[in-house]
PDB file of C-alpha atoms and ligand atoms in Angstrom:
ATOM      1  CA  MET A   1       4.432 -20.448 -15.327  1.00 66.00           C
ATOM      2  CA  ASN A   2       5.557 -20.849 -18.911  1.00 71.00           C
ATOM      3  CA  GLU A   3       8.708 -23.037 -18.913  1.00 74.00           C
ATOM      4  CA  LYS A   4      10.083 -21.464 -22.089  1.00 77.00           C
ATOM      5  CA  SER A   5       9.740 -17.948 -20.668  1.00 91.00           C
ATOM      6  CA  ALA A   6      11.370 -19.001 -17.402  1.00 92.00           C
ATOM      7  CA  SER A   7      14.231 -20.554 -19.306  1.00 94.00           C
ATOM      8  CA  ASP A   8      14.572 -17.371 -21.397  1.00 95.00           C
ATOM      9  CA  ALA A   9      14.624 -15.298 -18.211  1.00 97.00           C
ATOM     10  CA  ALA A  10      17.321 -17.537 -16.714  1.00 97.00           C
ATOM     11  CA  GLY A  11      19.267 -17.214 -19.973  1.00 95.00           C
ATOM     12  CA  ILE A  12      19.181 -13.427 -19.755  1.00 96.00           C
ATOM     13  CA  LEU A  13      20.067 -13.268 -16.060  1.00 96.00           C
ATOM     14  CA  SER A  14      22.855 -15.852 -16.182  1.00 94.00           C
ATOM     15  CA  GLY A  15      25.216 -13.616 -18.130  1.00 89.00           C
ATOM     16  CA  LEU A  16      24.671 -10.462 -16.108  1.00 96.00           C
ATOM     17  CA  GLU A  17      26.427  -8.691 -13.251  1.00 95.00           C
ATOM     18  CA  ARG A  18      24.101  -5.832 -12.331  1.00 97.00           C
ATOM     19  CA  VAL A  19      20.608  -7.012 -11.497  1.00 98.00           C
ATOM     20  CA  ALA A  20      17.979  -4.975  -9.667  1.00 98.00           C
ATOM     21  CA  VAL A  21      14.745  -6.270  -8.181  1.00 98.00           C
ATOM     22  CA  LEU A  22      11.650  -4.234  -7.336  1.00 98.00           C
ATOM     23  CA  THR A  23       9.171  -5.944  -5.031  1.00 98.00           C
ATOM     24  CA  GLY A  24       5.663  -5.127  -3.886  1.00 98.00           C
ATOM     25  CA  ALA A  25       3.073  -6.557  -1.528  1.00 96.00           C
ATOM     26  CA  GLY A  26       2.670  -9.700  -3.667  1.00 97.00           C
ATOM     27  CA  ILE A  27       5.991 -11.121  -2.548  1.00 98.00           C
ATOM     28  CA  SER A  28       4.759 -11.202   1.047  1.00 97.00           C
ATOM     29  CA  ALA A  29       1.299 -12.552   0.172  1.00 96.00           C
ATOM     30  CA  GLU A  30       2.382 -16.185   0.541  1.00 97.00           C
ATOM     31  CA  SER A  31       3.722 -15.344   3.999  1.00 97.00           C
ATOM     32  CA  GLY A  32       0.205 -14.256   4.941  1.00 93.00           C
ATOM     33  CA  VAL A  33       0.603 -10.466   4.753  1.00 91.00           C
ATOM     34  CA  PRO A  34      -2.464  -8.960   3.035  1.00 85.00           C
ATOM     35  CA  THR A  35      -1.799  -7.048  -0.172  1.00 87.00           C
ATOM     36  CA  PHE A  36      -3.286  -3.589  -0.710  1.00 82.00           C
ATOM     37  CA  ARG A  37      -5.484  -4.007  -3.779  1.00 81.00           C
ATOM     38  CA  GLY A  38      -6.472  -7.689  -4.184  1.00 73.00           C
ATOM     39  CA  ALA A  39      -9.886  -9.157  -3.298  1.00 69.00           C
ATOM     40  CA  ASP A  40      -8.909  -9.181   0.393  1.00 69.00           C
ATOM     41  CA  GLY A  41      -6.623  -6.186   0.018  1.00 71.00           C
ATOM     42  CA  LEU A  42      -6.177  -3.740   2.872  1.00 69.00           C
ATOM     43  CA  TRP A  43      -7.515  -0.828   0.871  1.00 65.00           C
ATOM     44  CA  ARG A  44     -10.753  -2.739   0.169  1.00 65.00           C
ATOM     45  CA  GLN A  45     -11.529  -2.892   3.868  1.00 72.00           C
ATOM     46  CA  TYR A  46     -10.327   0.575   4.856  1.00 73.00           C
ATOM     47  CA  ARG A  47     -10.340   3.873   3.092  1.00 76.00           C
ATOM     48  CA  ALA A  48      -6.771   4.952   2.578  1.00 71.00           C
ATOM     49  CA  GLU A  49      -7.723   8.582   3.187  1.00 72.00           C
ATOM     50  CA  THR A  50      -9.015   7.785   6.658  1.00 79.00           C
ATOM     51  CA  LEU A  51      -5.884   5.973   7.756  1.00 86.00           C
ATOM     52  CA  ALA A  52      -2.774   6.530   5.687  1.00 90.00           C
ATOM     53  CA  THR A  53      -2.548  10.279   5.266  1.00 93.00           C
ATOM     54  CA  PRO A  54      -0.922  13.086   7.277  1.00 95.00           C
ATOM     55  CA  GLU A  55      -4.382  14.671   7.622  1.00 95.00           C
ATOM     56  CA  ALA A  56      -5.835  11.503   9.156  1.00 93.00           C
ATOM     57  CA  PHE A  57      -2.983  11.377  11.651  1.00 96.00           C
ATOM     58  CA  GLU A  58      -3.445  15.017  12.551  1.00 96.00           C
ATOM     59  CA  SER A  59      -7.161  14.625  13.178  1.00 94.00           C
ATOM     60  CA  ASP A  60      -7.134  11.184  14.850  1.00 93.00           C
ATOM     61  CA  PRO A  61      -3.674   9.820  15.709  1.00 96.00           C
ATOM     62  CA  LYS A  62      -5.206   7.155  17.957  1.00 95.00           C
ATOM     63  CA  LEU A  63      -7.304   5.666  15.122  1.00 92.00           C
ATOM     64  CA  VAL A  64      -4.350   5.672  12.725  1.00 94.00           C
ATOM     65  CA  TRP A  65      -2.141   4.043  15.356  1.00 95.00           C
ATOM     66  CA  GLU A  66      -4.770   1.401  16.130  1.00 93.00           C
ATOM     67  CA  TRP A  67      -4.663   0.360  12.477  1.00 91.00           C
ATOM     68  CA  TYR A  68      -0.861   0.311  12.365  1.00 94.00           C
ATOM     69  CA  ASP A  69      -0.680  -1.545  15.691  1.00 95.00           C
ATOM     70  CA  TRP A  70      -3.071  -4.147  14.254  1.00 91.00           C
ATOM     71  CA  ARG A  71      -0.971  -4.489  11.115  1.00 91.00           C
ATOM     72  CA  ARG A  72       2.235  -4.787  13.190  1.00 95.00           C
ATOM     73  CA  GLY A  73       0.538  -7.530  15.194  1.00 94.00           C
ATOM     74  CA  LEU A  74      -0.377  -9.364  11.968  1.00 91.00           C
ATOM     75  CA  ILE A  75       3.139  -9.137  10.577  1.00 95.00           C
ATOM     76  CA  ALA A  76       5.120  -9.862  13.772  1.00 96.00           C
ATOM     77  CA  PRO A  77       4.807 -13.679  13.692  1.00 96.00           C
ATOM     78  CA  VAL A  78       5.051 -13.910   9.915  1.00 97.00           C
ATOM     79  CA  GLU A  79       8.018 -15.677   8.332  1.00 98.00           C
ATOM     80  CA  PRO A  80       9.654 -14.950   4.968  1.00 98.00           C
ATOM     81  CA  ASN A  81       8.636 -17.333   2.173  1.00 98.00           C
ATOM     82  CA  PRO A  82      10.776 -19.005  -0.535  1.00 98.00           C
ATOM     83  CA  GLY A  83      10.469 -15.873  -2.713  1.00 98.00           C
ATOM     84  CA  HIS A  84      12.159 -13.687  -0.074  1.00 98.00           C
ATOM     85  CA  ARG A  85      14.785 -16.359   0.542  1.00 98.00           C
ATOM     86  CA  ILE A  86      15.725 -16.743  -3.132  1.00 98.00           C
ATOM     87  CA  LEU A  87      16.247 -12.987  -3.411  1.00 98.00           C
ATOM     88  CA  ALA A  88      18.414 -13.036  -0.282  1.00 98.00           C
ATOM     89  CA  GLY A  89      20.518 -15.734  -1.970  1.00 97.00           C
ATOM     90  CA  TRP A  90      20.892 -13.664  -5.127  1.00 97.00           C
ATOM     91  CA  GLN A  91      22.856 -10.967  -3.346  1.00 96.00           C
ATOM     92  CA  ASP A  92      25.777 -13.430  -3.460  1.00 94.00           C
ATOM     93  CA  LEU A  93      25.015 -14.677  -6.979  1.00 94.00           C
ATOM     94  CA  PHE A  94      25.379 -11.385  -8.836  1.00 95.00           C
ATOM     95  CA  ALA A  95      28.336  -9.014  -8.444  1.00 94.00           C
ATOM     96  CA  GLY A  96      25.972  -6.041  -8.371  1.00 96.00           C
ATOM     97  CA  PHE A  97      22.622  -6.966  -6.880  1.00 98.00           C
ATOM     98  CA  SER A  98      20.155  -4.448  -5.530  1.00 98.00           C
ATOM     99  CA  LEU A  99      16.819  -4.968  -3.878  1.00 98.00           C
ATOM    100  CA  ILE A 100      14.258  -2.175  -3.893  1.00 98.00           C
ATOM    101  CA  THR A 101      10.958  -2.732  -2.120  1.00 98.00           C
ATOM    102  CA  GLN A 102       7.704  -0.906  -1.617  1.00 98.00           C
ATOM    103  CA  ASN A 103       6.966  -3.117   1.366  1.00 97.00           C
ATOM    104  CA  VAL A 104       7.188  -1.859   4.914  1.00 97.00           C
ATOM    105  CA  ASP A 105       7.014  -5.319   6.539  1.00 97.00           C
ATOM    106  CA  GLY A 106      10.767  -5.912   6.953  1.00 97.00           C
ATOM    107  CA  LEU A 107      10.509  -9.475   5.591  1.00 98.00           C
ATOM    108  CA  HIS A 108      13.383  -9.064   3.128  1.00 98.00           C
ATOM    109  CA  ALA A 109      15.747  -8.224   5.983  1.00 97.00           C
ATOM    110  CA  LYS A 110      14.308 -11.074   8.046  1.00 97.00           C
ATOM    111  CA  SER A 111      15.173 -13.487   5.224  1.00 98.00           C
ATOM    112  CA  GLY A 112      18.783 -12.286   5.169  1.00 98.00           C
ATOM    113  CA  SER A 113      18.821  -9.516   2.560  1.00 98.00           C
ATOM    114  CA  ARG A 114      21.459  -7.071   3.762  1.00 95.00           C
ATOM    115  CA  GLU A 115      20.861  -3.802   1.960  1.00 93.00           C
ATOM    116  CA  VAL A 116      17.207  -3.255   1.230  1.00 98.00           C
ATOM    117  CA  ILE A 117      16.094   0.021  -0.273  1.00 98.00           C
ATOM    118  CA  GLU A 118      12.752   0.641   1.416  1.00 98.00           C
ATOM    119  CA  LEU A 119      10.908   3.176  -0.718  1.00 98.00           C
ATOM    120  CA  HIS A 120       7.906   3.453   1.589  1.00 98.00           C
ATOM    121  CA  GLY A 121       9.644   3.130   4.954  1.00 98.00           C
ATOM    122  CA  ASN A 122       9.373   0.425   7.576  1.00 98.00           C
ATOM    123  CA  ILE A 123       6.476  -0.379   9.869  1.00 97.00           C
ATOM    124  CA  TRP A 124       8.847  -1.378  12.706  1.00 98.00           C
ATOM    125  CA  LYS A 125      10.307   2.123  12.841  1.00 98.00           C
ATOM    126  CA  LEU A 126       8.711   5.075  14.639  1.00 98.00           C
ATOM    127  CA  ARG A 127       9.508   8.720  13.988  1.00 98.00           C
ATOM    128  CA  CYS A 128       9.153  11.688  16.323  1.00 98.00           C
ATOM    129  CA  VAL A 129       6.967  14.288  14.616  1.00 97.00           C
ATOM    130  CA  ARG A 130       8.910  17.112  16.306  1.00 97.00           C
ATOM    131  CA  GLU A 131      12.539  15.955  16.255  1.00 97.00           C
ATOM    132  CA  GLY A 132      12.416  13.613  13.244  1.00 96.00           C
ATOM    133  CA  THR A 133      14.402  10.980  15.151  1.00 97.00           C
ATOM    134  CA  VAL A 134      13.748   7.406  14.036  1.00 97.00           C
ATOM    135  CA  SER A 135      13.818   4.420  16.348  1.00 96.00           C
ATOM    136  CA  GLU A 136      13.054   0.750  15.856  1.00 96.00           C
ATOM    137  CA  VAL A 137      10.359  -0.574  18.175  1.00 97.00           C
ATOM    138  CA  ARG A 138       9.373  -4.223  17.781  1.00 96.00           C
ATOM    139  CA  THR A 139       6.971  -4.460  20.736  1.00 96.00           C
ATOM    140  CA  THR A 140       3.481  -5.422  19.694  1.00 96.00           C
ATOM    141  CA  PRO A 141       0.942  -4.417  20.744  1.00 96.00           C
ATOM    142  CA  LEU A 142       2.430  -1.058  21.643  1.00 97.00           C
ATOM    143  CA  PRO A 143       2.077  -0.343  25.358  1.00 96.00           C
ATOM    144  CA  ARG A 144       0.545   3.072  24.691  1.00 95.00           C
ATOM    145  CA  ILE A 145      -1.445   4.365  21.742  1.00 96.00           C
ATOM    146  CA  PRO A 146      -0.614   6.824  20.345  1.00 97.00           C
ATOM    147  CA  PRO A 147       3.044   6.417  21.367  1.00 98.00           C
ATOM    148  CA  VAL A 148       5.051   9.495  22.369  1.00 97.00           C
ATOM    149  CA  CYS A 149       8.724  10.426  22.099  1.00 97.00           C
ATOM    150  CA  SER A 150      10.647   9.573  25.265  1.00 95.00           C
ATOM    151  CA  SER A 151      12.918  12.603  24.892  1.00 96.00           C
ATOM    152  CA  CYS A 152      10.481  15.409  23.990  1.00 97.00           C
ATOM    153  CA  GLY A 153       6.977  14.035  24.599  1.00 97.00           C
ATOM    154  CA  ALA A 154       5.738  14.765  21.054  1.00 98.00           C
ATOM    155  CA  LEU A 155       3.769  12.149  19.119  1.00 98.00           C
ATOM    156  CA  LEU A 156       5.575   9.341  17.370  1.00 98.00           C
ATOM    157  CA  ARG A 157       4.282   8.329  13.945  1.00 98.00           C
ATOM    158  CA  PRO A 158       4.925   5.243  11.837  1.00 98.00           C
ATOM    159  CA  HIS A 159       8.097   5.757   9.748  1.00 98.00           C
ATOM    160  CA  VAL A 160       6.214   5.008   6.537  1.00 98.00           C
ATOM    161  CA  VAL A 161       5.238   7.112   3.554  1.00 97.00           C
ATOM    162  CA  TRP A 162       1.590   8.137   3.506  1.00 96.00           C
ATOM    163  CA  PHE A 163      -0.602   9.237   0.595  1.00 91.00           C
ATOM    164  CA  GLY A 164       0.206  12.805  -0.304  1.00 91.00           C
ATOM    165  CA  GLU A 165       3.728  12.592   1.144  1.00 96.00           C
ATOM    166  CA  ALA A 166       6.982  12.644  -0.787  1.00 96.00           C
ATOM    167  CA  LEU A 167       9.411   9.747  -0.624  1.00 97.00           C
ATOM    168  CA  ASP A 168      12.771  10.340   1.055  1.00 96.00           C
ATOM    169  CA  PRO A 169      14.737  12.095  -1.740  1.00 97.00           C
ATOM    170  CA  ALA A 170      17.994  10.239  -0.974  1.00 97.00           C
ATOM    171  CA  VAL A 171      16.245   6.849  -1.059  1.00 97.00           C
ATOM    172  CA  LEU A 172      14.476   7.756  -4.278  1.00 98.00           C
ATOM    173  CA  GLU A 173      17.659   8.984  -5.944  1.00 98.00           C
ATOM    174  CA  ARG A 174      19.431   5.736  -5.068  1.00 98.00           C
ATOM    175  CA  ALA A 175      16.528   3.704  -6.460  1.00 98.00           C
ATOM    176  CA  PHE A 176      16.558   5.631  -9.746  1.00 98.00           C
ATOM    177  CA  ASP A 177      20.374   5.393  -9.993  1.00 98.00           C
ATOM    178  CA  LEU A 178      20.250   1.623  -9.543  1.00 98.00           C
ATOM    179  CA  SER A 179      17.377   1.315 -12.021  1.00 98.00           C
ATOM    180  CA  SER A 180      19.194   3.248 -14.697  1.00 98.00           C
ATOM    181  CA  SER A 181      22.446   1.332 -14.231  1.00 98.00           C
ATOM    182  CA  CYS A 182      21.179  -2.260 -13.929  1.00 98.00           C
ATOM    183  CA  GLN A 183      21.296  -4.686 -16.857  1.00 98.00           C
ATOM    184  CA  ALA A 184      18.030  -6.376 -15.872  1.00 98.00           C
ATOM    185  CA  MET A 185      15.217  -5.522 -13.516  1.00 98.00           C
ATOM    186  CA  LEU A 186      12.897  -8.114 -12.008  1.00 98.00           C
ATOM    187  CA  VAL A 187       9.547  -6.725 -10.936  1.00 98.00           C
ATOM    188  CA  VAL A 188       7.902  -9.016  -8.421  1.00 98.00           C
ATOM    189  CA  GLY A 189       4.417  -8.827  -6.917  1.00 98.00           C
ATOM    190  CA  THR A 190       3.471  -5.243  -7.519  1.00 98.00           C
ATOM    191  CA  SER A 191       0.362  -3.872  -9.217  1.00 97.00           C
ATOM    192  CA  SER A 192       2.622  -1.249 -10.853  1.00 97.00           C
ATOM    193  CA  VAL A 193       0.147   1.556 -10.298  1.00 95.00           C
ATOM    194  CA  VAL A 194       1.789   3.551  -7.511  1.00 94.00           C
ATOM    195  CA  HIS A 195       4.375   6.104  -8.592  1.00 94.00           C
ATOM    196  CA  PRO A 196       7.218   6.837  -8.341  1.00 96.00           C
ATOM    197  CA  ALA A 197       7.921   3.116  -7.698  1.00 98.00           C
ATOM    198  CA  ALA A 198       6.072   2.152 -10.885  1.00 98.00           C
ATOM    199  CA  SER A 199       8.423   4.381 -12.905  1.00 98.00           C
ATOM    200  CA  LEU A 200      11.540   2.438 -11.900  1.00 98.00           C
ATOM    201  CA  PRO A 201      11.101  -0.474 -14.371  1.00 98.00           C
ATOM    202  CA  ARG A 202      10.429   2.007 -17.165  1.00 98.00           C
ATOM    203  CA  THR A 203      13.595   3.884 -16.237  1.00 98.00           C
ATOM    204  CA  ALA A 204      15.501   0.604 -16.348  1.00 98.00           C
ATOM    205  CA  ALA A 205      13.997  -0.284 -19.737  1.00 98.00           C
ATOM    206  CA  ARG A 206      14.853   3.132 -21.199  1.00 98.00           C
ATOM    207  CA  ALA A 207      18.454   2.628 -20.107  1.00 98.00           C
ATOM    208  CA  GLY A 208      18.557  -0.689 -21.974  1.00 98.00           C
ATOM    209  CA  ALA A 209      17.828  -3.178 -19.192  1.00 98.00           C
ATOM    210  CA  ALA A 210      15.683  -6.260 -19.698  1.00 98.00           C
ATOM    211  CA  VAL A 211      12.500  -6.144 -17.632  1.00 98.00           C
ATOM    212  CA  ILE A 212      11.186  -9.432 -16.244  1.00 98.00           C
ATOM    213  CA  GLU A 213       7.880  -9.366 -14.397  1.00 98.00           C
ATOM    214  CA  ILE A 214       6.587 -12.004 -11.958  1.00 98.00           C
ATOM    215  CA  ASN A 215       2.929 -11.773 -10.989  1.00 98.00           C
ATOM    216  CA  PRO A 216      -0.088 -14.092 -11.097  1.00 97.00           C
ATOM    217  CA  GLU A 217      -2.023 -11.322 -12.879  1.00 97.00           C
ATOM    218  CA  PRO A 218      -1.046  -8.998 -15.714  1.00 97.00           C
ATOM    219  CA  THR A 219      -0.454  -5.373 -14.699  1.00 98.00           C
ATOM    220  CA  PRO A 220      -0.058  -2.078 -16.586  1.00 98.00           C
ATOM    221  CA  LEU A 221       3.646  -2.953 -16.879  1.00 98.00           C
ATOM    222  CA  THR A 222       3.056  -6.351 -18.520  1.00 97.00           C
ATOM    223  CA  PRO A 223       2.737  -5.172 -22.156  1.00 97.00           C
ATOM    224  CA  ASP A 224       6.098  -3.418 -21.834  1.00 95.00           C
ATOM    225  CA  ALA A 225       7.930  -6.199 -19.975  1.00 97.00           C
ATOM    226  CA  ASP A 226      10.385  -8.282 -21.987  1.00 97.00           C
ATOM    227  CA  ILE A 227       9.280 -11.415 -20.159  1.00 97.00           C
ATOM    228  CA  PHE A 228       6.165 -11.979 -18.053  1.00 97.00           C
ATOM    229  CA  LEU A 229       6.273 -14.990 -15.743  1.00 97.00           C
ATOM    230  CA  ALA A 230       2.716 -15.634 -14.631  1.00 97.00           C
ATOM    231  CA  GLY A 231       2.597 -17.174 -11.182  1.00 97.00           C
ATOM    232  CA  LYS A 232       3.230 -16.741  -7.510  1.00 98.00           C
ATOM    233  CA  ALA A 233       6.576 -15.369  -6.410  1.00 98.00           C
ATOM    234  CA  GLY A 234       7.085 -18.225  -3.954  1.00 98.00           C
ATOM    235  CA  GLN A 235       6.896 -20.720  -6.819  1.00 97.00           C
ATOM    236  CA  VAL A 236       8.323 -18.800  -9.774  1.00 98.00           C
ATOM    237  CA  LEU A 237      11.438 -17.477  -8.007  1.00 98.00           C
ATOM    238  CA  PRO A 238      12.623 -20.918  -6.787  1.00 98.00           C
ATOM    239  CA  ALA A 239      12.042 -22.327 -10.302  1.00 97.00           C
ATOM    240  CA  LEU A 240      13.954 -19.445 -11.867  1.00 97.00           C
ATOM    241  CA  ASP A 241      16.723 -19.843  -9.302  1.00 97.00           C
ATOM    242  CA  ARG A 242      17.126 -23.537 -10.212  1.00 96.00           C
ATOM    243  CA  LEU A 243      17.353 -22.760 -13.931  1.00 96.00           C
ATOM    244  CA  LEU A 244      19.788 -19.935 -13.280  1.00 95.00           C
ATOM    245  CA  ARG A 245      22.100 -22.010 -11.092  1.00 94.00           C
ATOM    246  CA  GLU A 246      22.073 -24.860 -13.660  1.00 92.00           C
ATOM    247  CA  ARG A 247      23.306 -22.383 -16.265  1.00 88.00           C
ATOM    248  CA  ARG A 248      25.888 -20.818 -13.985  1.00 75.00           C
ATOM    249  CA  CYS A 249      27.270 -24.132 -12.644  1.00 67.00           C
ATOM    250  CA  PRO A 250      26.315 -26.769 -15.207  1.00 53.00           C
TER     251      PRO A 250
HETATM  252  P1  OAD B 301      -0.818  -4.117  -4.473  1.00 87.40           P
HETATM  253  O1  OAD B 301      -1.694  -4.703  -3.430  1.00 87.40           O
HETATM  254  O2  OAD B 301      -1.300  -2.941  -5.225  1.00 87.40           O
HETATM  255  O3  OAD B 301      -0.499  -5.237  -5.551  1.00 87.40           O
HETATM  256  C1  OAD B 301      -0.086  -6.517  -5.191  1.00 87.40           C
HETATM  257  C2  OAD B 301       0.297  -7.264  -6.446  1.00 87.40           C
HETATM  258  O4  OAD B 301       0.808  -8.523  -6.065  1.00 87.40           O
HETATM  259  C3  OAD B 301      -0.847  -7.516  -7.403  1.00 87.40           C
HETATM  260  O5  OAD B 301      -0.442  -7.172  -8.728  1.00 87.40           O
HETATM  261  C4  OAD B 301      -1.098  -9.029  -7.291  1.00 87.40           C
HETATM  262  O6  OAD B 301      -1.532  -9.613  -8.517  1.00 87.40           O
HETATM  263  C5  OAD B 301       0.293  -9.514  -6.930  1.00 87.40           C
HETATM  264  N1  OAD B 301       0.332 -10.772  -6.182  1.00 87.40           N
HETATM  265  C6  OAD B 301      -0.587 -11.307  -5.350  1.00 87.40           C
HETATM  266  N2  OAD B 301      -0.150 -12.470  -4.839  1.00 87.40           N
HETATM  267  C7  OAD B 301       1.088 -12.687  -5.366  1.00 87.40           C
HETATM  268  C8  OAD B 301       2.078 -13.705  -5.222  1.00 87.40           C
HETATM  269  N3  OAD B 301       1.880 -14.767  -4.445  1.00 87.40           N
HETATM  270  N4  OAD B 301       3.234 -13.577  -5.915  1.00 87.40           N
HETATM  271  C9  OAD B 301       3.449 -12.509  -6.711  1.00 87.40           C
HETATM  272  N5  OAD B 301       2.563 -11.515  -6.883  1.00 87.40           N
HETATM  273  C10 OAD B 301       1.403 -11.595  -6.217  1.00 87.40           C
HETATM  274  O7  OAD B 301       0.598  -3.863  -3.795  1.00 87.40           O
HETATM  275  P2  OAD B 301       1.792  -2.913  -4.287  1.00 87.40           P
HETATM  276  O8  OAD B 301       1.926  -2.892  -5.759  1.00 87.40           O
HETATM  277  O9  OAD B 301       2.989  -3.302  -3.484  1.00 87.40           O
HETATM  278  O10 OAD B 301       2.089   2.220  -0.570  1.00 87.40           O
HETATM  279  O11 OAD B 301       1.270  -1.519  -3.790  1.00 87.40           O
HETATM  280  C11 OAD B 301       2.089  -0.421  -3.939  1.00 87.40           C
HETATM  281  C12 OAD B 301       1.858   0.549  -2.818  1.00 87.40           C
HETATM  282  O12 OAD B 301       0.468   0.854  -2.719  1.00 87.40           O
HETATM  283  C13 OAD B 301       2.189   0.020  -1.445  1.00 87.40           C
HETATM  284  O13 OAD B 301       3.566   0.068  -1.152  1.00 87.40           O
HETATM  285  C14 OAD B 301       1.410   0.943  -0.566  1.00 87.40           C
HETATM  286  C15 OAD B 301       0.118   1.033  -1.329  1.00 87.40           C
HETATM  287  O14 OAD B 301      -0.545   2.224  -1.251  1.00 87.40           O
HETATM  288  C16 OAD B 301       2.119   2.946   0.546  1.00 87.40           C
HETATM  289  O15 OAD B 301       1.590   2.570   1.577  1.00 87.40           O
HETATM  290  C17 OAD B 301       2.857   4.234   0.398  1.00 87.40           C
END
């Protein structure tokens, strides 16, 4: 990480009230959750179309559930890392702090973040395909695959957004509102290629916010970011937090 850039980022953030953060799979990488597109990414090993689409679920719900049950089993013992914990601390550092994530792993909540806007749903929640009711089920492995609704007997599906599906309009509207009203947006650990999430930093920038990106690799957003902090979230965020707190409470 470039010290000067980190200090510049802390300088920008220290004077602000409304800060939004957008996270992606990279923030959970240091906790041991595989990302989607890296060398060991989930989409390298599995074809998204065979597993994360409504059509796949319709044709083979058992296969889709086996994959989700496996992922739930991977994530269940995982603990938040320093990156998650710093962001949880920031909800009390800024008067208006919002956390928007593309992750479905629930690690932000586990680290103490209270109001997390989950753009792509949550892997611990199951939804009845007939009634639309959502319930949280933490048991892993699931006792029965595919699981069925206890009230109507229809299939339950993961409460996550699949390829070809629209995001929840209310969640999306809130995310865009927060992006267009924040004074700075931090973009942490996302490849910035999946829309509409990837449009949020651009919305923030158009509305005048500073965009600060944290990622070990450049992304399509990097040329347009005001500051790019190259490095891992679990290292860069604690460093940024230290600089920020020194400025706030010298
Ligand atoms: P990706 O797997 O596409 O990208 C992960 C990003 O994290 C990459 O840019 C990595 O360079 C970066 N990264 C890796 N390790 C990191 C670390 N320790 N600290 C910080 N960054 C790190 O994941 P997303 O951008 O989150 O959607 O993917 C977006 C969406 O694509 C996902 O939410 C998922 C997927 O299809 C759905 O399932 C709907």
